[in-house]
């Protein structure tokens, strides 16, 4: 009975290990795919327009604050202490407003990053769907992303790069 159990376990182990070795792995370069996609260029242009608009607004606020400081310095000798403090506090409030503006627009959860996520989400969904179809067509068990920061991939054999397959699945030609 023990001998039968050992043989059964050995057979099961051999079967499982051969299945694990038979799994196919591959990788893609999502950065390469994104840069080849024509919609990504449109998203980048729209984000750049917004960014430039908001940067101009921030620069205008900074210029206004500097001008307020220059005027305060020029009129300092003519102002009473109370008038000086009132103008100085106005400048401080304007500085606080400018800081809040920058944080609201360009902060971690700012409007810029929210807009970026909103614009990229449909494109990322398309790419993910194409990746999934390529993985299924090629019977891949695991597909790594070479472009992801903490990937830990040190070397990749070009034979296992499925990026072009994903571009084909998206209908994007090589020369884009």
C-alpha positions as CSV (number, residue, x, y, z in Angstrom):
1,X,0.0,0.0,0.0
2,X,2.8,2.4,0.8
3,X,4.5,1.6,-2.4
4,X,1.3,2.5,-4.3
5,X,1.0,5.8,-2.4
6,X,4.7,6.7,-3.2
7,X,4.2,5.8,-6.9
8,X,0.9,7.9,-7.0
9,X,2.6,10.9,-5.3
10,X,5.6,10.6,-7.6
11,X,3.3,10.5,-10.7
12,X,1.3,13.5,-9.4
13,X,4.4,15.5,-8.7
14,X,5.8,14.7,-12.2
15,X,2.5,15.7,-13.8
16,X,2.3,19.0,-11.9
17,X,5.9,20.0,-12.5
18,X,5.7,19.2,-16.2
19,X,2.6,21.4,-16.4
20,X,4.4,24.2,-14.6
21,X,7.3,24.0,-17.0
22,X,5.0,23.9,-20.0
23,X,3.6,27.3,-19.2
24,X,4.5,30.1,-21.6
25,X,5.8,33.4,-20.4
26,X,6.2,36.6,-22.4
27,X,6.5,40.4,-21.9
28,X,5.4,43.6,-23.5
29,X,6.7,47.1,-23.3
30,X,3.6,49.2,-22.4
31,X,5.5,52.5,-22.9
32,X,6.5,51.4,-26.4
33,X,2.9,50.5,-27.2
34,X,1.5,53.8,-25.7
35,X,4.0,55.8,-27.7
36,X,3.0,54.0,-30.9
37,X,-0.8,54.5,-30.3
38,X,-2.1,57.6,-32.2
39,X,-4.7,58.3,-29.4
40,X,-1.9,58.7,-26.9
41,X,-0.5,61.7,-28.9
42,X,-3.9,63.3,-28.8
43,X,-4.1,62.8,-25.0
44,X,-0.6,64.2,-24.6
45,X,-1.5,67.3,-26.6
46,X,-4.7,67.9,-24.7
47,X,-2.9,67.5,-21.3
48,X,-0.1,69.9,-22.5
49,X,-2.7,72.5,-23.4
50,X,-4.3,72.2,-20.0
51,X,-1.0,72.2,-18.2
52,X,0.2,75.3,-20.0
53,X,-3.1,77.1,-19.2
54,X,-2.8,76.3,-15.5
55,X,0.9,77.1,-15.4
56,X,0.2,80.5,-17.0
57,X,-2.5,81.1,-14.3
58,X,0.0,80.1,-11.6
59,X,2.7,82.4,-13.1
60,X,0.2,85.3,-13.3
61,X,-0.6,84.8,-9.6
62,X,3.1,84.8,-8.7
63,X,3.7,87.9,-10.8
64,X,0.8,89.7,-9.1
65,X,2.2,88.8,-5.7
66,X,5.7,90.1,-6.6
67,X,4.1,93.3,-7.9
68,X,2.2,93.7,-4.6
69,X,5.6,93.3,-2.7
70,X,7.2,95.9,-4.9
71,X,4.4,98.4,-4.4
72,X,4.4,97.7,-0.6
73,X,8.2,98.3,-0.5
74,X,7.9,101.5,-2.6
75,X,5.1,103.0,-0.4
76,X,6.4,101.6,2.9
77,X,7.6,105.0,4.2
78,X,4.2,106.6,3.4
79,X,2.1,104.0,5.2
80,X,1.1,103.9,8.8
81,X,1.9,100.7,10.7
82,X,-1.7,99.6,10.5
83,X,-1.9,100.3,6.7
84,X,1.4,98.4,6.2
85,X,0.1,95.4,8.2
86,X,-3.2,95.4,6.2
87,X,-1.4,95.4,2.9
88,X,1.1,92.8,4.1
89,X,-1.7,90.5,5.2
90,X,-3.4,90.9,1.8
91,X,-0.2,89.7,0.2
92,X,0.0,86.8,2.6
93,X,-3.6,85.8,1.7
94,X,-2.7,86.0,-2.0
95,X,0.3,83.8,-1.4
96,X,-1.9,81.3,0.4
97,X,-4.4,81.4,-2.4
98,X,-1.6,80.7,-5.0
99,X,-0.3,77.8,-2.9
100,X,-3.8,76.3,-2.7
101,X,-4.2,76.8,-6.4
102,X,-1.0,74.9,-7.2
103,X,-1.9,72.2,-4.8
104,X,-5.5,71.9,-6.2
105,X,-4.2,71.7,-9.8
106,X,-0.8,70.0,-9.6
107,X,-1.0,68.2,-6.3
108,X,-1.1,64.4,-5.8
109,X,-4.8,64.2,-6.4
110,X,-5.0,67.5,-8.3
111,X,-7.1,68.3,-11.3
112,X,-4.2,67.7,-13.7
113,X,-3.7,64.1,-12.6
114,X,-7.5,63.5,-12.5
115,X,-7.8,64.7,-16.0
116,X,-4.8,62.6,-17.1
117,X,-6.4,59.5,-15.6
118,X,-9.8,60.4,-17.2
119,X,-8.2,60.8,-20.6
120,X,-5.9,57.8,-20.4
121,X,-8.5,55.3,-19.0
122,X,-10.3,54.5,-22.4
123,X,-6.9,54.0,-24.1
124,X,-5.6,51.8,-21.3
125,X,-8.7,49.7,-21.5
126,X,-8.2,49.2,-25.2
127,X,-4.6,48.2,-24.7
128,X,-5.5,45.9,-21.8
129,X,-8.1,44.2,-23.9
130,X,-5.6,43.7,-26.8
131,X,-3.1,42.3,-24.3
132,X,-5.6,39.9,-23.0
133,X,-6.5,38.7,-26.5
134,X,-2.9,38.3,-27.5
135,X,-2.2,36.3,-24.3
136,X,-5.1,34.0,-25.0
137,X,-4.2,33.5,-28.7
138,X,-0.6,32.7,-27.7
139,X,-1.5,30.6,-24.6
140,X,0.5,32.7,-22.3
141,X,0.3,32.0,-18.6
142,X,2.1,35.2,-17.6
143,X,2.8,38.4,-19.5
144,X,5.2,40.9,-17.8
145,X,5.4,44.6,-18.5
146,X,9.0,45.6,-19.2
147,X,8.2,49.3,-18.7
148,X,6.7,48.9,-15.2
149,X,9.1,50.4,-12.7
150,X,9.4,47.7,-10.0
151,X,9.5,44.9,-12.6
152,X,12.8,43.5,-11.6
153,X,13.4,42.3,-15.2
154,X,17.1,42.5,-16.0
155,X,17.2,40.8,-19.4
156,X,14.5,40.1,-21.9
157,X,14.9,37.8,-25.0
158,X,13.3,39.6,-28.0
159,X,11.7,36.3,-29.0
160,X,9.4,36.6,-26.0
161,X,8.4,40.2,-26.7
162,X,4.7,40.4,-27.6
163,X,4.5,44.2,-27.9
164,X,4.2,44.0,-31.7
165,X,1.4,41.4,-31.4
166,X,-0.5,43.9,-29.2
167,X,0.0,46.7,-31.7
168,X,-1.3,44.4,-34.4
169,X,-4.3,43.5,-32.3
170,X,-4.9,47.3,-31.9
171,X,-4.6,47.8,-35.6
172,X,-1.5,50.0,-35.4
173,X,1.0,49.6,-38.1
174,X,4.8,49.6,-37.5
175,X,5.5,52.9,-39.1
176,X,3.4,55.0,-36.7
